[in-house]
mmCIF file of C-alpha atoms in Angstrom:
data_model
loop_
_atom_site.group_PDB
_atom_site.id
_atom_site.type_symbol
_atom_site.label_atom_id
_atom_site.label_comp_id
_atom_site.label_asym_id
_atom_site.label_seq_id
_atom_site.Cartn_x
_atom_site.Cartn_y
_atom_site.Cartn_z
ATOM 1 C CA UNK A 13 51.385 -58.016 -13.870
ATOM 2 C CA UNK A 14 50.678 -61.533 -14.521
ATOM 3 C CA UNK A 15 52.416 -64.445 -13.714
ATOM 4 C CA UNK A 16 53.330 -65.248 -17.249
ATOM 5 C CA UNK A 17 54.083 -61.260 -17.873
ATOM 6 C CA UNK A 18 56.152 -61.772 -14.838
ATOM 7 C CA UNK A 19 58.678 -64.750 -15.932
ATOM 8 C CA UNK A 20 58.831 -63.158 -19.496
ATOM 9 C CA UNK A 21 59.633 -59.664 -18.646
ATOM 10 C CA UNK A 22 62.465 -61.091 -15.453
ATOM 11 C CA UNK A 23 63.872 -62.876 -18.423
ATOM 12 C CA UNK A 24 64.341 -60.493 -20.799
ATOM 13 C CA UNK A 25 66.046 -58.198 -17.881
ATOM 14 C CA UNK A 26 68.103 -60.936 -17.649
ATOM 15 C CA UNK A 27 68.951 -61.132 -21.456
ATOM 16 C CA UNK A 28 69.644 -57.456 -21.231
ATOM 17 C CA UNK A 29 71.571 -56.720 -18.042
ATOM 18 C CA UNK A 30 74.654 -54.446 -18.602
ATOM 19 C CA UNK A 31 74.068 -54.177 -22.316
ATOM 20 C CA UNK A 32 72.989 -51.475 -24.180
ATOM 21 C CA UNK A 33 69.350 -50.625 -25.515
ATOM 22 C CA UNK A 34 68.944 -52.195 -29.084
ATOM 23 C CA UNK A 35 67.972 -49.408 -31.263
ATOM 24 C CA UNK A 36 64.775 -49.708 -33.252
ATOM 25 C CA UNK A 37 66.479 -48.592 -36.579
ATOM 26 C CA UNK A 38 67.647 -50.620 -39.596
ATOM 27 C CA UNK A 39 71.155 -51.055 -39.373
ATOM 28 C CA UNK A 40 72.452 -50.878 -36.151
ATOM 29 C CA UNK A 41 73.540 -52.985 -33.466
ATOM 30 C CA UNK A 42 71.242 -55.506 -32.595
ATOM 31 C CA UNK A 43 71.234 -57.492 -29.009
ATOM 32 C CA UNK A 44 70.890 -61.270 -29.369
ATOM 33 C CA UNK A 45 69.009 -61.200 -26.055
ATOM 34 C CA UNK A 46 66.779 -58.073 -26.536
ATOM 35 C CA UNK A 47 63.810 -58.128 -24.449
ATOM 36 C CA UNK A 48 61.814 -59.368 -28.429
ATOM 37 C CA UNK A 49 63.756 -62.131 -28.962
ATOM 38 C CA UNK A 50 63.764 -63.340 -25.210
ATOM 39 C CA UNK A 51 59.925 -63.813 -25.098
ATOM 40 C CA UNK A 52 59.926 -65.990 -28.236
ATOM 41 C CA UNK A 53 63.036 -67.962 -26.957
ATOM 42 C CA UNK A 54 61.139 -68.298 -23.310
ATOM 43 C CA UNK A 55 57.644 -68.097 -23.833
ATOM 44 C CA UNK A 56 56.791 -71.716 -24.373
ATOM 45 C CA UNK A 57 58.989 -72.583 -21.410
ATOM 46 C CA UNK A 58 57.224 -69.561 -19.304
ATOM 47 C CA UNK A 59 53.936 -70.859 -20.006
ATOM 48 C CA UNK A 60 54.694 -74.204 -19.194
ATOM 49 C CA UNK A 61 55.968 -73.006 -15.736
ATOM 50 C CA UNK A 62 52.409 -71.112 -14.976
ATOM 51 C CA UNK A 63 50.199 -73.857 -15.885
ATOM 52 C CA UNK A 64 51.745 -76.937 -14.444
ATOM 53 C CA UNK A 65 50.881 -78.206 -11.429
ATOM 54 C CA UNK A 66 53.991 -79.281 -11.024
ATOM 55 C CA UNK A 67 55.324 -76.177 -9.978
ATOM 56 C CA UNK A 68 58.794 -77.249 -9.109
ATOM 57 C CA UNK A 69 59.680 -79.711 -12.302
ATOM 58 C CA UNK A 70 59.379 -76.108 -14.689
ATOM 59 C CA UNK A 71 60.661 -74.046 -11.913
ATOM 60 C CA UNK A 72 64.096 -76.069 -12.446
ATOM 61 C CA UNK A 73 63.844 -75.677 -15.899
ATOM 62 C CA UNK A 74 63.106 -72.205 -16.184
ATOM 63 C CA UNK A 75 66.420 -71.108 -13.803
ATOM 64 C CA UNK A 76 68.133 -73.608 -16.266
ATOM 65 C CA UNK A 77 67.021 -71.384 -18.973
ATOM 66 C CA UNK A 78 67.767 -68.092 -16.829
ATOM 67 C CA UNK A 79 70.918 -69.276 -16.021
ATOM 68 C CA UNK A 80 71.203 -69.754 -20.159
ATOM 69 C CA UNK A 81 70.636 -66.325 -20.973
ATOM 70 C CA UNK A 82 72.967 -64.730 -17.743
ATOM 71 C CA UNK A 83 75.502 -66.923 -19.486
ATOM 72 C CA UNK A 84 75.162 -65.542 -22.740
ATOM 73 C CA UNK A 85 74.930 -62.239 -21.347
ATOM 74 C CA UNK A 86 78.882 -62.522 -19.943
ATOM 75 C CA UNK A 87 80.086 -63.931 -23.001
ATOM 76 C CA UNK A 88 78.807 -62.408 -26.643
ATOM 77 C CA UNK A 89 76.509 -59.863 -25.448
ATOM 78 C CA UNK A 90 75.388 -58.182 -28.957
ATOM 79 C CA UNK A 91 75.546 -58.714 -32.548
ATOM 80 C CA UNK A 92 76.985 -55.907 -34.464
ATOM 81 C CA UNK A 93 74.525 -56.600 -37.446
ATOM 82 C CA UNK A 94 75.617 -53.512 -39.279
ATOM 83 C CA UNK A 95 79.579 -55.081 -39.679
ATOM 84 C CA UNK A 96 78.274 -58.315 -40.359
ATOM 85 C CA UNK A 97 75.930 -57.062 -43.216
ATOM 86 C CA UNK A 98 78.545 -55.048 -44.684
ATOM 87 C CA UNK A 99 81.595 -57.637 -44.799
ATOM 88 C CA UNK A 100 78.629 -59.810 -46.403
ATOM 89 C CA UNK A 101 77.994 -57.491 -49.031
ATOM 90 C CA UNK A 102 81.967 -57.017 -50.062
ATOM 91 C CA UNK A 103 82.081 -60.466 -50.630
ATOM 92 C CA UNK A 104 78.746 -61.026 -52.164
ATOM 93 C CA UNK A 105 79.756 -57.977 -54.742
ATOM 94 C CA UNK A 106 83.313 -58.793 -55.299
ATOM 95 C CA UNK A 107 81.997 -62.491 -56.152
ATOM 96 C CA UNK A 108 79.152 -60.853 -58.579
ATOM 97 C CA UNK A 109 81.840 -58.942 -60.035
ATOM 98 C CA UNK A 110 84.131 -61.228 -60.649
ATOM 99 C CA UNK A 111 80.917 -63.931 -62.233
ATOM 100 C CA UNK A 112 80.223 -61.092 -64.421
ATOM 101 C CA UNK A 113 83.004 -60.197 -66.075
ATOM 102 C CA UNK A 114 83.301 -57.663 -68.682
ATOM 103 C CA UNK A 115 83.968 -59.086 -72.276
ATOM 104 C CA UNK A 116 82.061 -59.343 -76.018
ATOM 105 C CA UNK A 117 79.846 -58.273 -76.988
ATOM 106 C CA UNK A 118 80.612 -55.581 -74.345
ATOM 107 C CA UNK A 119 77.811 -53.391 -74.523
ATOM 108 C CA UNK A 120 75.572 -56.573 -73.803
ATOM 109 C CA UNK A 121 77.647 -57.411 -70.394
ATOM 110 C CA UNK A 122 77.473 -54.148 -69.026
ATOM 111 C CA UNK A 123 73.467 -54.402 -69.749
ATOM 112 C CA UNK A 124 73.843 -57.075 -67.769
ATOM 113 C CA UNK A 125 76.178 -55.769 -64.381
ATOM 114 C CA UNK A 126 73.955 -53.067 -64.611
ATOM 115 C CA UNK A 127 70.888 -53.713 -62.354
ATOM 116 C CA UNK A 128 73.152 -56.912 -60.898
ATOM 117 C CA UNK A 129 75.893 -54.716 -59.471
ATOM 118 C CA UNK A 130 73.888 -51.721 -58.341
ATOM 119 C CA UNK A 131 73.548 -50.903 -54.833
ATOM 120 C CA UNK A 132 70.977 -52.860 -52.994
ATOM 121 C CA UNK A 133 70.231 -54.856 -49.901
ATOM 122 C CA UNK A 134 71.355 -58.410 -50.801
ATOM 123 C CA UNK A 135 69.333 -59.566 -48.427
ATOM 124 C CA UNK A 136 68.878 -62.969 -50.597
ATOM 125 C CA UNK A 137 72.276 -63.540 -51.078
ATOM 126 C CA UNK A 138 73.129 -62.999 -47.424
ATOM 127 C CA UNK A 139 70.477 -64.871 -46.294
ATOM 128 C CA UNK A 140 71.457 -68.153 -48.461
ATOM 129 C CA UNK A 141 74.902 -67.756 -47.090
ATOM 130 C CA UNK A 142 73.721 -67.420 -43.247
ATOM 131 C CA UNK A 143 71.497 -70.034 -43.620
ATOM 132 C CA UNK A 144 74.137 -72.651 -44.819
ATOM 133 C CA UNK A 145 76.544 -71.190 -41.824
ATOM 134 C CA UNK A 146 73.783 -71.817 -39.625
ATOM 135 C CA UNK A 147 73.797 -75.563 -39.865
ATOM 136 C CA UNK A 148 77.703 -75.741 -40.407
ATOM 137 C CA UNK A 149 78.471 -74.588 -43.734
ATOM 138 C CA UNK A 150 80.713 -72.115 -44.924
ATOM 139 C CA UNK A 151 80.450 -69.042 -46.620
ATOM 140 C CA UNK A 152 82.571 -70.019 -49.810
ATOM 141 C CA UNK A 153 80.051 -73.243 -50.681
ATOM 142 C CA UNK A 154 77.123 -71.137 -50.626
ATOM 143 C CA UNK A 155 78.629 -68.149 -52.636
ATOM 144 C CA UNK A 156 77.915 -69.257 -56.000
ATOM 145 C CA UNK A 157 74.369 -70.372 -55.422
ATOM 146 C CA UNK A 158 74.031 -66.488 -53.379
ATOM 147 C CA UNK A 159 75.520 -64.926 -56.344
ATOM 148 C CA UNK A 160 72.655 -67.163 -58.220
ATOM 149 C CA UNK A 161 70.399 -65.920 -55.998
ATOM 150 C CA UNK A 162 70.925 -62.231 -56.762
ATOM 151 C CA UNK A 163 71.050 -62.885 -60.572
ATOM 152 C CA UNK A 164 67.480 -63.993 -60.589
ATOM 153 C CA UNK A 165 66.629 -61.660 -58.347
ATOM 154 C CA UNK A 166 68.221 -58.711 -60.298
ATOM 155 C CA UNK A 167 66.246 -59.988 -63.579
ATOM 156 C CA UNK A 168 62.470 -59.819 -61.773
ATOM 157 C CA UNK A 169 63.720 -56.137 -60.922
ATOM 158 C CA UNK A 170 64.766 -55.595 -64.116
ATOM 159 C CA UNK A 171 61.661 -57.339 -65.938
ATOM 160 C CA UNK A 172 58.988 -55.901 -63.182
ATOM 161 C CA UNK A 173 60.157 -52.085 -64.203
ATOM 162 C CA UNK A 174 58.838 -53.018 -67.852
ATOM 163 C CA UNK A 175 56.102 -51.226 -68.732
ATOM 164 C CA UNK A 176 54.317 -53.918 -69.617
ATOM 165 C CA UNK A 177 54.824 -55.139 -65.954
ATOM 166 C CA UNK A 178 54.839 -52.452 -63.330
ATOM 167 C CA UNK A 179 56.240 -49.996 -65.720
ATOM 168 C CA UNK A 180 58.751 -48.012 -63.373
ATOM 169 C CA UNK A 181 61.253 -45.590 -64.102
ATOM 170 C CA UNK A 182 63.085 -46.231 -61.007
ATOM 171 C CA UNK A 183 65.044 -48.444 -59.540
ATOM 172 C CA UNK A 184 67.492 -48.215 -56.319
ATOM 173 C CA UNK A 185 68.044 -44.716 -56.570
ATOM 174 C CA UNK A 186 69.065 -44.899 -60.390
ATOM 175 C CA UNK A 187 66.909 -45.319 -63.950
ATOM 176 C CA UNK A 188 65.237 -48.431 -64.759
ATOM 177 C CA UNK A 189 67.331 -50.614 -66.658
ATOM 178 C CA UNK A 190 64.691 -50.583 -69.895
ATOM 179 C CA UNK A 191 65.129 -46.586 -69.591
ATOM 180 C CA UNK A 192 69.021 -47.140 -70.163
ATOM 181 C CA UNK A 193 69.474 -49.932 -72.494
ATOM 182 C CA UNK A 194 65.741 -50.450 -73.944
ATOM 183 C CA UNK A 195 63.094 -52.864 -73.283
ATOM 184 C CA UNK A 196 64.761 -55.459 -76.073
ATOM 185 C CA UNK A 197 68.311 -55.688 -74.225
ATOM 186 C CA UNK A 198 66.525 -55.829 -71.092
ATOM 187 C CA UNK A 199 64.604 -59.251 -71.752
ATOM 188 C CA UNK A 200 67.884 -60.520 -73.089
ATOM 189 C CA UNK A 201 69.728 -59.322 -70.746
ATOM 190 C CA UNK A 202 67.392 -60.959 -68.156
ATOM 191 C CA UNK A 203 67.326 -64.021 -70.370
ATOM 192 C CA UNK A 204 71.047 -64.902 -69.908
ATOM 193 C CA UNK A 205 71.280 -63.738 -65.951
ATOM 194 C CA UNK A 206 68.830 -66.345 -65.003
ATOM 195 C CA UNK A 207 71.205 -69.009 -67.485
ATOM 196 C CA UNK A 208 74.064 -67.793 -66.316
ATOM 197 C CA UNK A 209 72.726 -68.690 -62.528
ATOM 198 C CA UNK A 210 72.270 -71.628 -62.666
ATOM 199 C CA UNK A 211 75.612 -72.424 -64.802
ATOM 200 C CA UNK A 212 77.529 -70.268 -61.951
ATOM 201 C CA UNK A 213 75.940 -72.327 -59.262
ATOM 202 C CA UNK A 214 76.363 -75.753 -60.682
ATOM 203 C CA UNK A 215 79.871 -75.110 -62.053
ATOM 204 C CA UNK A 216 81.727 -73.107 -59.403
ATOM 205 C CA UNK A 217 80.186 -74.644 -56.267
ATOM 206 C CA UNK A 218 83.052 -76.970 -54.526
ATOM 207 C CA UNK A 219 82.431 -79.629 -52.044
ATOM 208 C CA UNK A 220 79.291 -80.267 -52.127
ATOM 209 C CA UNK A 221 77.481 -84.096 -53.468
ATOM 210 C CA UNK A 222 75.753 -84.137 -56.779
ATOM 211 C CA UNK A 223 72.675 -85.457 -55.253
ATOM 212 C CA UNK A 224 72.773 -82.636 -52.920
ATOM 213 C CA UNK A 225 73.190 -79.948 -55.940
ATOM 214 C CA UNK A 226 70.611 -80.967 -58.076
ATOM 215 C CA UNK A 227 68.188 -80.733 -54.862
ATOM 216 C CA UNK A 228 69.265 -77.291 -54.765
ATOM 217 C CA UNK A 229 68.534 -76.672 -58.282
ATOM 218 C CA UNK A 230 65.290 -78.499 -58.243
ATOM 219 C CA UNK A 231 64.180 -75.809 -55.068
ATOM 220 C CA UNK A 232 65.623 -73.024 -56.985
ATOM 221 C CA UNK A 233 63.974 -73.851 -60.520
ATOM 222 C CA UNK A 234 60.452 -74.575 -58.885
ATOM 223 C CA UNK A 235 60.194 -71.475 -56.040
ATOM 224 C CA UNK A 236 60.954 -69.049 -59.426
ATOM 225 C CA UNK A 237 58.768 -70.883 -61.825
ATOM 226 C CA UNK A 238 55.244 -71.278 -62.920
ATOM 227 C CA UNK A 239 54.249 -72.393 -59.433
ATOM 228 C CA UNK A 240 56.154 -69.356 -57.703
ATOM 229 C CA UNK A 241 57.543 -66.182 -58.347
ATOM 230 C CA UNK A 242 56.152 -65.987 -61.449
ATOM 231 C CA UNK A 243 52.691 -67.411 -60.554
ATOM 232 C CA UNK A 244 52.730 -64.536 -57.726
ATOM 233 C CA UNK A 245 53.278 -61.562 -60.323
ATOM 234 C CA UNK A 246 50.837 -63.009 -62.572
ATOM 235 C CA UNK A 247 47.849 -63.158 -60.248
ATOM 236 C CA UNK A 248 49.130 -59.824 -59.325
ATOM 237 C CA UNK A 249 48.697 -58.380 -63.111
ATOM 238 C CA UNK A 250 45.697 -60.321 -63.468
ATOM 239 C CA UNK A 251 43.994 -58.860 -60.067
ATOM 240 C CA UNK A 252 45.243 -55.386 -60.282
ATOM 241 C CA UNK A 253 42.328 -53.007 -60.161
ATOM 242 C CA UNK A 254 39.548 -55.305 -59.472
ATOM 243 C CA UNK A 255 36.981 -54.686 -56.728
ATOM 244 C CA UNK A 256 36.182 -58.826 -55.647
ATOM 245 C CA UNK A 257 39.533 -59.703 -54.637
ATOM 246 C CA UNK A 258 40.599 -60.603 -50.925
ATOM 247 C CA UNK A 259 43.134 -61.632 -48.711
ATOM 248 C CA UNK A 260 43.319 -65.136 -49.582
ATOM 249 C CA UNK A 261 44.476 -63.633 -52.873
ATOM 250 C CA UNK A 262 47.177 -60.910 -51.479
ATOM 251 C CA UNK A 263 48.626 -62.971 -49.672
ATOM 252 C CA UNK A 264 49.016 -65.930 -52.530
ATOM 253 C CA UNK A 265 50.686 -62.632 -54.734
ATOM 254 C CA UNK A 266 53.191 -62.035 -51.416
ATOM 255 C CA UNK A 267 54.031 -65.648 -50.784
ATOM 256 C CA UNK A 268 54.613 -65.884 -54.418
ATOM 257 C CA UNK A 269 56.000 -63.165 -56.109
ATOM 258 C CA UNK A 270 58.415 -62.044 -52.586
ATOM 259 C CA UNK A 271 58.871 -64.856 -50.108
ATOM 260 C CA UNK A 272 59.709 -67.447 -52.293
ATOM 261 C CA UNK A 273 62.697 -65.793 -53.251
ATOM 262 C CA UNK A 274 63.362 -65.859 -48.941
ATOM 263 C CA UNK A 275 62.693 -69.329 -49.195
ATOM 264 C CA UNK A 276 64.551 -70.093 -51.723
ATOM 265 C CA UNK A 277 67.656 -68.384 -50.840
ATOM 266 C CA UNK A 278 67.450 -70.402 -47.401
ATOM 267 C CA UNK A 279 66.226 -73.325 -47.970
ATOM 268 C CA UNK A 280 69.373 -73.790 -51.107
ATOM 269 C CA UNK A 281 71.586 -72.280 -48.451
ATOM 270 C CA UNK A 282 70.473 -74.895 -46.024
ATOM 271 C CA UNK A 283 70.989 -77.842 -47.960
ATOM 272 C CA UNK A 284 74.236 -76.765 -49.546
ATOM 273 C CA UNK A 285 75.497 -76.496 -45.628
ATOM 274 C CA UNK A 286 74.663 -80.380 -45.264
ATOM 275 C CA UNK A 287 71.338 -79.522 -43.151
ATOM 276 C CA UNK A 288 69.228 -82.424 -41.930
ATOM 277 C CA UNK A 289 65.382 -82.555 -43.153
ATOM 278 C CA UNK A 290 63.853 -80.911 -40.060
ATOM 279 C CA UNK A 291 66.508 -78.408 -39.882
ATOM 280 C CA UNK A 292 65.309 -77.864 -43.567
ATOM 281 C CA UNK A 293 61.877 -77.347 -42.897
ATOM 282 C CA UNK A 294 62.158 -75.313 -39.842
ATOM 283 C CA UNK A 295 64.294 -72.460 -42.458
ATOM 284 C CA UNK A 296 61.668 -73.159 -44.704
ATOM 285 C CA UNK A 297 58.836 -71.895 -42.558
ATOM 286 C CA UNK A 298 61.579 -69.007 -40.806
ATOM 287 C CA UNK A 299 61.695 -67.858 -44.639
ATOM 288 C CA UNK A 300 58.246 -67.900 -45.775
ATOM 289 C CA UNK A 301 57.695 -65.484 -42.688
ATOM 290 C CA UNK A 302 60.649 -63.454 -43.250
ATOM 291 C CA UNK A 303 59.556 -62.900 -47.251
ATOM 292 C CA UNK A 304 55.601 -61.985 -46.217
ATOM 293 C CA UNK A 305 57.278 -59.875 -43.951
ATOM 294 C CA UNK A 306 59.436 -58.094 -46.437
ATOM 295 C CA UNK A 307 56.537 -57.552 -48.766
ATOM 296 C CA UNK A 308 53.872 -56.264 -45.995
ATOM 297 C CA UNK A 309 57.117 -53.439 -44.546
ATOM 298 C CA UNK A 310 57.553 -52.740 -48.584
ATOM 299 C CA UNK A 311 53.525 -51.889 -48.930
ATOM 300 C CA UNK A 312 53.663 -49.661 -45.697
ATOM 301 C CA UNK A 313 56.744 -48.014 -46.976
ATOM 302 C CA UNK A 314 55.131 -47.193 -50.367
ATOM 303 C CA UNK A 315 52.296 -45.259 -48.482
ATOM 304 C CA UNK A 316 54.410 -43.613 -45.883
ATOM 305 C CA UNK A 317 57.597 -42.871 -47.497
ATOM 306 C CA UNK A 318 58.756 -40.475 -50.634
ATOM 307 C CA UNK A 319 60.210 -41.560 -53.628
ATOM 308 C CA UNK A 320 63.296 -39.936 -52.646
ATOM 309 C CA UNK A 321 63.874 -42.178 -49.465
ATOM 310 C CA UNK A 322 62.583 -45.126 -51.266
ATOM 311 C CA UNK A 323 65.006 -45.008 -54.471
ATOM 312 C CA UNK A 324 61.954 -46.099 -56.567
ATOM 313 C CA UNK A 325 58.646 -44.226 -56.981
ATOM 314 C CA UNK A 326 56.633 -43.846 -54.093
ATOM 315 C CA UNK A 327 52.996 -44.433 -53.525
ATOM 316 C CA UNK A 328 52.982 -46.185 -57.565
ATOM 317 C CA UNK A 329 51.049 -49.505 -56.263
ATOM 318 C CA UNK A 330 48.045 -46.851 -55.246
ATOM 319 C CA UNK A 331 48.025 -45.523 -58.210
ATOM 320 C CA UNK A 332 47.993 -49.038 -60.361
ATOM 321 C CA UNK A 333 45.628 -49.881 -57.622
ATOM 322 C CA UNK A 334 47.112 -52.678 -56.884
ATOM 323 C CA UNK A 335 46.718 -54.831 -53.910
ATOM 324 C CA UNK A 336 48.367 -54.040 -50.929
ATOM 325 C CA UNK A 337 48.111 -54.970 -47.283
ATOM 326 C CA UNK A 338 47.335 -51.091 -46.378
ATOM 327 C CA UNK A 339 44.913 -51.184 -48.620
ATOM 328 C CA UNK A 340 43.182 -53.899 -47.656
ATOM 329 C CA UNK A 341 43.247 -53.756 -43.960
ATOM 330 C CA UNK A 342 45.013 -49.934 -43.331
ATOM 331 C CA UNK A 343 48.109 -49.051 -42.090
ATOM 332 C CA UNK A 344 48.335 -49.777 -38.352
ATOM 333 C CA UNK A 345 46.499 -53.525 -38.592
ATOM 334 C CA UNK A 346 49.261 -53.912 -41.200
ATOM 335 C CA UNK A 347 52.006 -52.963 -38.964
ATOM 336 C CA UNK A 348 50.230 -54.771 -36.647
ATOM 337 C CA UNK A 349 50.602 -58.049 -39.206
ATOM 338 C CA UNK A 350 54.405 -57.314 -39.165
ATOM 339 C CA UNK A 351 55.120 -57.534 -35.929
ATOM 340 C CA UNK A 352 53.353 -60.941 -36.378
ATOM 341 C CA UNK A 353 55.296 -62.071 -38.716
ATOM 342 C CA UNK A 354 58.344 -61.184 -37.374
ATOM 343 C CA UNK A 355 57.638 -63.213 -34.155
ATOM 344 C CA UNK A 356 56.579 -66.059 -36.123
ATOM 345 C CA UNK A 357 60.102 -66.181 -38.187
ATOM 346 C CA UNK A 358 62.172 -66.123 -34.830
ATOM 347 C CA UNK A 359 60.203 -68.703 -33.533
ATOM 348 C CA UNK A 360 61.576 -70.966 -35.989
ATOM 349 C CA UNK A 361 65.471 -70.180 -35.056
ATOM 350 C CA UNK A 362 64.985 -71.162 -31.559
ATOM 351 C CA UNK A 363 67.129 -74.469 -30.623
ATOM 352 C CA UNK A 364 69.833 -73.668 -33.408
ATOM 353 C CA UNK A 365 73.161 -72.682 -31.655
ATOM 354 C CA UNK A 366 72.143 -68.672 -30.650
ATOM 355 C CA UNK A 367 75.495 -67.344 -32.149
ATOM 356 C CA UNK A 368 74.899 -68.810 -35.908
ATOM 357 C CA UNK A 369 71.426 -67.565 -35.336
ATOM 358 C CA UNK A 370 71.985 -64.076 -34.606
ATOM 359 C CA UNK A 371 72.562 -62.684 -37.914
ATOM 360 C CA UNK A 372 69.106 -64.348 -39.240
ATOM 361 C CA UNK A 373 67.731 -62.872 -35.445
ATOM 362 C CA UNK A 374 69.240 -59.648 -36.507
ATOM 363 C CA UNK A 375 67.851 -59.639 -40.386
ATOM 364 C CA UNK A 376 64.237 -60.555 -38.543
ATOM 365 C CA UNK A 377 64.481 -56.965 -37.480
ATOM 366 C CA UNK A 378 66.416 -55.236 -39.613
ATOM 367 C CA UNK A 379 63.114 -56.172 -42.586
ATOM 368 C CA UNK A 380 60.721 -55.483 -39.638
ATOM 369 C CA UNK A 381 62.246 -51.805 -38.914
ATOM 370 C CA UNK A 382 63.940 -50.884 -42.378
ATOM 371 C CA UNK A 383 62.828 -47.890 -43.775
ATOM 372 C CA UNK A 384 63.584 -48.339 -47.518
#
């Protein structure tokens, strides 16, 4: 074993002593320290320890950083990511309930709590609201802009099941929402969720500056617009089936049409919580990783997995012959791609207080191992 080897894998021991395994599978408990998570925390300072001359300057700064980690290790040893996930979701869903009340024309509203309401991840939503806890915030500012978040969310579901779009029947385990209410109510319906976001998140948000809101708006409008989202599912209609298309132009459709909804939901989360600029961009990268690394797991899944585990139709992007990442490069260099990802997102989290940073730690994984 290598020197370097050698540091990283003493460290992680150290991260790990007394505690538990962290299981592999969506869900459960996840360690803070896991043996993952130590090597991206400690690796630069490992490195720095091998190479330098001056052998012990890093030595003293690597114990330092030992003596971190056996620290944390007597204190909060794991994060119970499950719990935290599902006390996220009550709230998110009782505050989507209550934003979406039922009234006239009543048919119309229950078009529209339909998709919005239905059980799903909310990894968005709980991903704008850890992100503004991270740098200080508090869950109730950032729950109208993460009920926002799953609006517009919940309308590119709704709209991408059209069949002039991906045309799916299926949708989290229930009927597309066109197959229920038609493909009319469903624009319309779409139509006034995306309104009604940014009306929630504008009008119901307390505490935070004006300047600072219409920031938040400005990211929100622009990561879903013409030169996001949208851009990402129209170069994915446009390319779907053709033989001359790379890469470059997969991963433009992933950035697009999936991690700028990550981004988005962070980087609004962020500056609602009164982040400073670096803090900003350093979310902003950790959520551009975390969305690529949504959409590569979600490719792999839709090659490996039945539509019956999935809740949506399995195996319908081969079919469209779409782009995908298995496709392009095959299964295990995909997984392969993942893993990179998922190394590159922690990076980002490393110097923000470990305990607010567990739950995005935790999500890192919880995308990386999910299996629908």
């Amino acid at each position: 074993m290598s020197m370097l080897k050698g540091v990283i894998h003493n460290l992680a021991k150290l991260g790990t002593r007394g505690n538990p395994s962290r299981s592999r599978s969506a869900g459960t408990k996840l360690l803070l320290y896991s043996e993952e998570t130590t090597k991206v925390i400690f690796l630069p300072k490992a490195r720095a320890f091998c190479n330098s001359k001056d052998l012990s300057k890093n030595e003293a700064e690597v114990i330092k950083h030992e003596n971190i980690c056996r620290g944390a290790g007597k204190s909060g040893t794991f994060f119970d990511f499950r719990s935290y996930m599902l006390q996220k979701i009550k709230s998110v869903n009782q505050a989507l309930d209550a934003a979406v009340p039922i009234r006239e024309p009543i048919k119309f509203h229950e078009a529209m709590r339909y998709s919005l309401l239905s059980e799903g991840k909310r990894v968005c939503p709980v991903l704008c609201i850890a992100a503004c806890e991270l740098v200080g915030g508090q869950e109730s500012t950032a729950m109208p802009a993460a009920c926002g978040m799953e609006m517009i969310h919940a309308v590119c579901m709704m709209h991408d099941d059209l069949p002039c779009m991906d045309n799916d029947d299926l949708r989290r385990g229930k009927l597309s929402h066109h197959k229920v209410y038609g493909e009319n109510v469903t624009v319309l319906a779409g139509y006034s969720l995306v309104a009604l976001a940014f009306e929630h998140m504008t009008t119901v948000t307390r505490g935070v500056h004006p300047k600072t809101m219409v920031r938040a708006v400005g990211e929100l409008a622009r990561l879903i617009g013409p030169e996001g989202a949208a851009a990402g599912q129209v170069l994915d209609l446009l390319c779907g089936g053709k033989s001359d298309t790379g890469l470059e132009e997969l991963e433009y459709i992933h950035r697009h049409k999936t991690a700028d909804f990550a981004e988005a939901a962070a980087v609004v989360g962020a500056m609602l919580g009164g982040a400073s600029g670096q803090e900003i961009n350093r979310l902003r990268k950790f959520s551009r990783c975390l969305g690529l690394l949504f959409q590569v797991v979600d490719d792999i899944l839709d090659v490996t997995k039945s539509s019956e585990e999935l809740g949506k139709t399995a195996g319908k992007d081969l079919l469209a012959n779409k782009l995908t990442y298995p496709k392009m490069i095959g299964i295990e260099k995909s997984k392969e791609y993942a893993q990179k990802l998922s190394m590159e997102a922690k990076e980002q989290l490393v110097g923000f207080d470990p305990e607010k940073a567990a739950p995005l730690l935790a999500m890192t994984d919880f995308v990386l191992h999910r299996q629908k």
